[in-house]
PDB file of C-alpha atoms in Angstrom:
ATOM      1  CA  UNK A 495     -71.134 -99.682  -7.881  1.00 60.00           C
ATOM      2  CA  UNK A 496     -67.031-100.372  -8.826  1.00 66.00           C
ATOM      3  CA  UNK A 497     -67.607 -98.046 -11.581  1.00 63.00           C
ATOM      4  CA  UNK A 498     -68.961 -93.642  -8.906  1.00 60.00           C
ATOM      5  CA  UNK A 499     -65.839 -95.265  -7.039  1.00 65.00           C
ATOM      6  CA  UNK A 500     -64.164 -94.731 -10.051  1.00 63.00           C
ATOM      7  CA  UNK A 501     -65.851 -92.056 -10.846  1.00 64.00           C
ATOM      8  CA  UNK A 502     -65.362 -90.438  -7.716  1.00 66.00           C
ATOM      9  CA  UNK A 503     -61.762 -91.069  -6.994  1.00 65.00           C
ATOM     10  CA  UNK A 504     -61.269 -89.723 -10.133  1.00 66.00           C
ATOM     11  CA  UNK A 505     -62.639 -86.565  -9.437  1.00 62.00           C
ATOM     12  CA  UNK A 506     -61.111 -85.662  -6.356  1.00 67.00           C
ATOM     13  CA  UNK A 507     -57.953 -86.450  -8.900  1.00 70.00           C
ATOM     14  CA  UNK A 508     -58.997 -83.765 -10.358  1.00 69.00           C
ATOM     15  CA  UNK A 509     -59.501 -81.721  -7.483  1.00 73.00           C
ATOM     16  CA  UNK A 510     -56.965 -82.094  -6.125  1.00 71.00           C
ATOM     17  CA  UNK A 511     -54.360 -81.683  -8.885  1.00 75.00           C
ATOM     18  CA  UNK A 512     -56.152 -78.672  -9.017  1.00 76.00           C
ATOM     19  CA  UNK A 513     -55.896 -77.348  -5.471  1.00 77.00           C
ATOM     20  CA  UNK A 514     -51.829 -78.857  -6.252  1.00 67.00           C
ATOM     21  CA  UNK A 515     -52.231 -76.091  -9.760  1.00 77.00           C
ATOM     22  CA  UNK A 516     -53.927 -72.571  -7.288  1.00 68.00           C
ATOM     23  CA  UNK A 517     -50.388 -73.237  -4.351  1.00 76.00           C
ATOM     24  CA  UNK A 518     -48.401 -73.610  -6.573  1.00 75.00           C
ATOM     25  CA  UNK A 519     -49.654 -70.778  -8.731  1.00 70.00           C
ATOM     26  CA  UNK A 520     -49.793 -68.690  -5.752  1.00 71.00           C
ATOM     27  CA  UNK A 521     -45.951 -69.917  -3.952  1.00 71.00           C
ATOM     28  CA  UNK A 522     -44.386 -68.709  -7.615  1.00 62.00           C
ATOM     29  CA  UNK A 523     -46.001 -65.732  -7.897  1.00 65.00           C
ATOM     30  CA  UNK A 524     -45.068 -64.919  -3.994  1.00 62.00           C
ATOM     31  CA  UNK A 525     -41.307 -65.834  -4.686  1.00 58.00           C
ATOM     32  CA  UNK A 526     -41.241 -63.486  -8.243  1.00 56.00           C
ATOM     33  CA  UNK A 527     -43.596 -60.726  -6.129  1.00 57.00           C
ATOM     34  CA  UNK A 528     -40.661 -60.859  -3.050  1.00 56.00           C
ATOM     35  CA  UNK A 529     -38.076 -60.956  -5.499  1.00 52.00           C
ATOM     36  CA  UNK A 530     -39.053 -57.571  -7.500  1.00 56.00           C
ATOM     37  CA  UNK A 531     -39.901 -56.142  -4.048  1.00 54.00           C
ATOM     38  CA  UNK A 532     -36.751 -56.757  -2.647  1.00 55.00           C
ATOM     39  CA  UNK A 533     -34.772 -55.546  -6.217  1.00 55.00           C
ATOM     40  CA  UNK A 534     -36.369 -51.799  -5.532  1.00 53.00           C
ATOM     41  CA  UNK A 535     -36.270 -51.735  -2.256  1.00 52.00           C
ATOM     42  CA  UNK A 536     -32.443 -51.752  -2.789  1.00 46.00           C
ATOM     43  CA  UNK A 537     -32.414 -49.147  -5.487  1.00 48.00           C
ATOM     44  CA  UNK A 538     -31.461 -46.635  -3.639  1.00 47.00           C
ATOM     45  CA  UNK A 539     -30.960 -42.844  -5.910  1.00 50.00           C
ATOM     46  CA  UNK A 540     -27.539 -41.250  -6.147  1.00 58.00           C
ATOM     47  CA  UNK A 541     -28.417 -38.073  -5.490  1.00 63.00           C
ATOM     48  CA  UNK A 542     -25.310 -35.509  -5.391  1.00 68.00           C
ATOM     49  CA  UNK A 543     -24.193 -33.902  -1.931  1.00 82.00           C
ATOM     50  CA  UNK A 544     -26.348 -30.499  -1.035  1.00 87.00           C
ATOM     51  CA  UNK A 545     -25.519 -28.094  -0.578  1.00 90.00           C
ATOM     52  CA  UNK A 546     -22.761 -27.451  -3.231  1.00 91.00           C
ATOM     53  CA  UNK A 547     -19.513 -25.862  -1.548  1.00 91.00           C
ATOM     54  CA  UNK A 548     -19.416 -22.441  -3.249  1.00 92.00           C
ATOM     55  CA  UNK A 549     -22.448 -22.177  -4.577  1.00 94.00           C
ATOM     56  CA  UNK A 550     -26.006 -20.953  -4.050  1.00 96.00           C
ATOM     57  CA  UNK A 551     -27.716 -24.304  -3.947  1.00 96.00           C
ATOM     58  CA  UNK A 552     -31.794 -24.876  -4.080  1.00 97.00           C
ATOM     59  CA  UNK A 553     -32.872 -28.171  -3.423  1.00 97.00           C
ATOM     60  CA  UNK A 554     -36.587 -29.382  -4.687  1.00 98.00           C
ATOM     61  CA  UNK A 555     -38.080 -32.573  -3.072  1.00 97.00           C
ATOM     62  CA  UNK A 556     -40.666 -32.983  -5.192  1.00 97.00           C
ATOM     63  CA  UNK A 557     -43.073 -36.547  -6.143  1.00 96.00           C
ATOM     64  CA  UNK A 558     -43.863 -37.375  -9.489  1.00 94.00           C
ATOM     65  CA  UNK A 559     -48.042 -37.649  -8.715  1.00 95.00           C
ATOM     66  CA  UNK A 560     -47.752 -33.990  -7.640  1.00 96.00           C
ATOM     67  CA  UNK A 561     -49.438 -32.130  -9.817  1.00 97.00           C
ATOM     68  CA  UNK A 562     -46.545 -28.289  -8.331  1.00 97.00           C
ATOM     69  CA  UNK A 563     -44.017 -30.458  -8.716  1.00 97.00           C
ATOM     70  CA  UNK A 564     -45.256 -31.182 -12.083  1.00 97.00           C
ATOM     71  CA  UNK A 565     -45.820 -27.094 -12.431  1.00 97.00           C
ATOM     72  CA  UNK A 566     -43.015 -26.175 -10.957  1.00 98.00           C
ATOM     73  CA  UNK A 567     -40.566 -28.355 -12.988  1.00 97.00           C
ATOM     74  CA  UNK A 568     -40.288 -26.054 -15.964  1.00 97.00           C
ATOM     75  CA  UNK A 569     -39.590 -22.918 -13.976  1.00 98.00           C
ATOM     76  CA  UNK A 570     -36.711 -24.351 -12.131  1.00 98.00           C
ATOM     77  CA  UNK A 571     -35.640 -25.144 -15.727  1.00 97.00           C
ATOM     78  CA  UNK A 572     -36.089 -21.741 -17.158  1.00 97.00           C
ATOM     79  CA  UNK A 573     -33.958 -20.797 -13.726  1.00 97.00           C
ATOM     80  CA  UNK A 574     -31.394 -23.191 -13.959  1.00 96.00           C
ATOM     81  CA  UNK A 575     -30.744 -21.657 -17.419  1.00 96.00           C
ATOM     82  CA  UNK A 576     -30.367 -18.241 -16.549  1.00 95.00           C
ATOM     83  CA  UNK A 577     -27.717 -19.137 -13.864  1.00 94.00           C
ATOM     84  CA  UNK A 578     -25.848 -21.176 -15.610  1.00 90.00           C
ATOM     85  CA  UNK A 579     -23.213 -22.147 -13.163  1.00 92.00           C
ATOM     86  CA  UNK A 580     -23.488 -19.620  -9.903  1.00 93.00           C
ATOM     87  CA  UNK A 581     -26.679 -21.914  -8.817  1.00 96.00           C
ATOM     88  CA  UNK A 582     -26.786 -24.925  -8.105  1.00 95.00           C
ATOM     89  CA  UNK A 583     -30.800 -26.924  -8.068  1.00 96.00           C
ATOM     90  CA  UNK A 584     -30.614 -30.491  -6.506  1.00 95.00           C
ATOM     91  CA  UNK A 585     -34.349 -32.462  -7.419  1.00 96.00           C
ATOM     92  CA  UNK A 586     -35.050 -35.074  -5.238  1.00 96.00           C
ATOM     93  CA  UNK A 587     -37.162 -37.201  -5.469  1.00 96.00           C
ATOM     94  CA  UNK A 588     -39.489 -38.104  -2.174  1.00 95.00           C
ATOM     95  CA  UNK A 589     -40.470 -41.102  -3.200  1.00 93.00           C
ATOM     96  CA  UNK A 590     -37.465 -42.376  -3.570  1.00 92.00           C
ATOM     97  CA  UNK A 591     -35.217 -40.818  -1.043  1.00 92.00           C
ATOM     98  CA  UNK A 592     -37.787 -41.539   1.889  1.00 92.00           C
ATOM     99  CA  UNK A 593     -34.863 -41.217   4.578  1.00 92.00           C
ATOM    100  CA  UNK A 594     -32.914 -38.374   3.284  1.00 92.00           C
ATOM    101  CA  UNK A 595     -36.689 -36.571   3.051  1.00 94.00           C
ATOM    102  CA  UNK A 596     -37.238 -37.574   6.396  1.00 95.00           C
ATOM    103  CA  UNK A 597     -33.236 -36.298   7.877  1.00 93.00           C
ATOM    104  CA  UNK A 598     -34.890 -33.132   6.014  1.00 94.00           C
ATOM    105  CA  UNK A 599     -38.178 -32.834   7.940  1.00 96.00           C
ATOM    106  CA  UNK A 600     -40.486 -33.396   4.419  1.00 97.00           C
ATOM    107  CA  UNK A 601     -43.825 -34.402   4.899  1.00 95.00           C
ATOM    108  CA  UNK A 602     -45.729 -32.134   1.613  1.00 96.00           C
ATOM    109  CA  UNK A 603     -44.319 -31.440  -1.862  1.00 97.00           C
ATOM    110  CA  UNK A 604     -42.676 -29.668  -3.368  1.00 98.00           C
ATOM    111  CA  UNK A 605     -40.763 -28.450  -0.496  1.00 98.00           C
ATOM    112  CA  UNK A 606     -37.745 -26.025  -1.619  1.00 98.00           C
ATOM    113  CA  UNK A 607     -34.733 -25.167   0.487  1.00 98.00           C
ATOM    114  CA  UNK A 608     -32.334 -22.814  -1.238  1.00 98.00           C
ATOM    115  CA  UNK A 609     -28.972 -22.437   0.376  1.00 97.00           C
ATOM    116  CA  UNK A 610     -25.743 -19.309   0.639  1.00 96.00           C
ATOM    117  CA  UNK A 611     -22.613 -20.391  -0.985  1.00 94.00           C
ATOM    118  CA  UNK A 612     -21.681 -20.838   3.121  1.00 94.00           C
ATOM    119  CA  UNK A 613     -24.011 -23.578   2.786  1.00 94.00           C
ATOM    120  CA  UNK A 614     -26.714 -22.076   5.566  1.00 95.00           C
ATOM    121  CA  UNK A 615     -30.162 -22.604   4.746  1.00 96.00           C
ATOM    122  CA  UNK A 616     -31.769 -19.137   4.088  1.00 97.00           C
ATOM    123  CA  UNK A 617     -34.933 -20.613   3.219  1.00 98.00           C
ATOM    124  CA  UNK A 618     -37.347 -23.664   3.069  1.00 98.00           C
ATOM    125  CA  UNK A 619     -40.362 -23.654   1.191  1.00 98.00           C
ATOM    126  CA  UNK A 620     -43.349 -25.152   1.417  1.00 97.00           C
ATOM    127  CA  UNK A 621     -45.242 -25.619  -1.579  1.00 97.00           C
ATOM    128  CA  UNK A 622     -45.976 -24.222  -4.781  1.00 97.00           C
ATOM    129  CA  UNK A 623     -43.588 -20.896  -5.253  1.00 98.00           C
ATOM    130  CA  UNK A 624     -44.277 -18.447  -8.338  1.00 97.00           C
ATOM    131  CA  UNK A 625     -41.210 -17.882 -11.024  1.00 98.00           C
ATOM    132  CA  UNK A 626     -41.018 -14.283  -9.988  1.00 98.00           C
ATOM    133  CA  UNK A 627     -40.600 -14.930  -5.712  1.00 98.00           C
ATOM    134  CA  UNK A 628     -38.110 -17.948  -6.296  1.00 98.00           C
ATOM    135  CA  UNK A 629     -35.629 -15.466  -8.528  1.00 98.00           C
ATOM    136  CA  UNK A 630     -36.430 -12.515  -5.871  1.00 98.00           C
ATOM    137  CA  UNK A 631     -35.977 -14.591  -3.264  1.00 98.00           C
ATOM    138  CA  UNK A 632     -31.566 -15.364  -4.408  1.00 98.00           C
ATOM    139  CA  UNK A 633     -31.687 -11.958  -5.889  1.00 97.00           C
ATOM    140  CA  UNK A 634     -32.490 -11.784  -1.656  1.00 96.00           C
ATOM    141  CA  UNK A 635     -29.334 -14.318  -2.094  1.00 96.00           C
ATOM    142  CA  UNK A 636     -27.037 -12.400  -4.069  1.00 93.00           C
ATOM    143  CA  UNK A 637     -27.683 -13.605  -6.830  1.00 92.00           C
ATOM    144  CA  UNK A 638     -28.638 -11.142 -10.143  1.00 84.00           C
TER     145      UNK A 638
END
């Protein structure tokens, strides 16, 4: 009888210790995930101010997961190389800059904003834009 009772107590102790380990592990996991989220939330991508004074500025709101955004990237790089210092292109990761995206009323990506040299909005375009169309808009804004 005593042996059976000892075995029960041992089993209860074992179950209790196992439950305690699970609680400790869960608590530690929760604390680590909370810390990681807190550290990540504190990171804000530094953005240059836009529009850039004295330059035609093209602002591109994009997201890494967006296929159209990935297609647009080499197009914008080519246009930037062709126009040199006369054109400022500012790429804004909409996911890492939610406040800025909200302020600009960006609800989908990509979104392109074209600003003239005086900082006035010339055109807002949602979705992919072909290279020829971008060049036509820039030409309309006075860029060769």
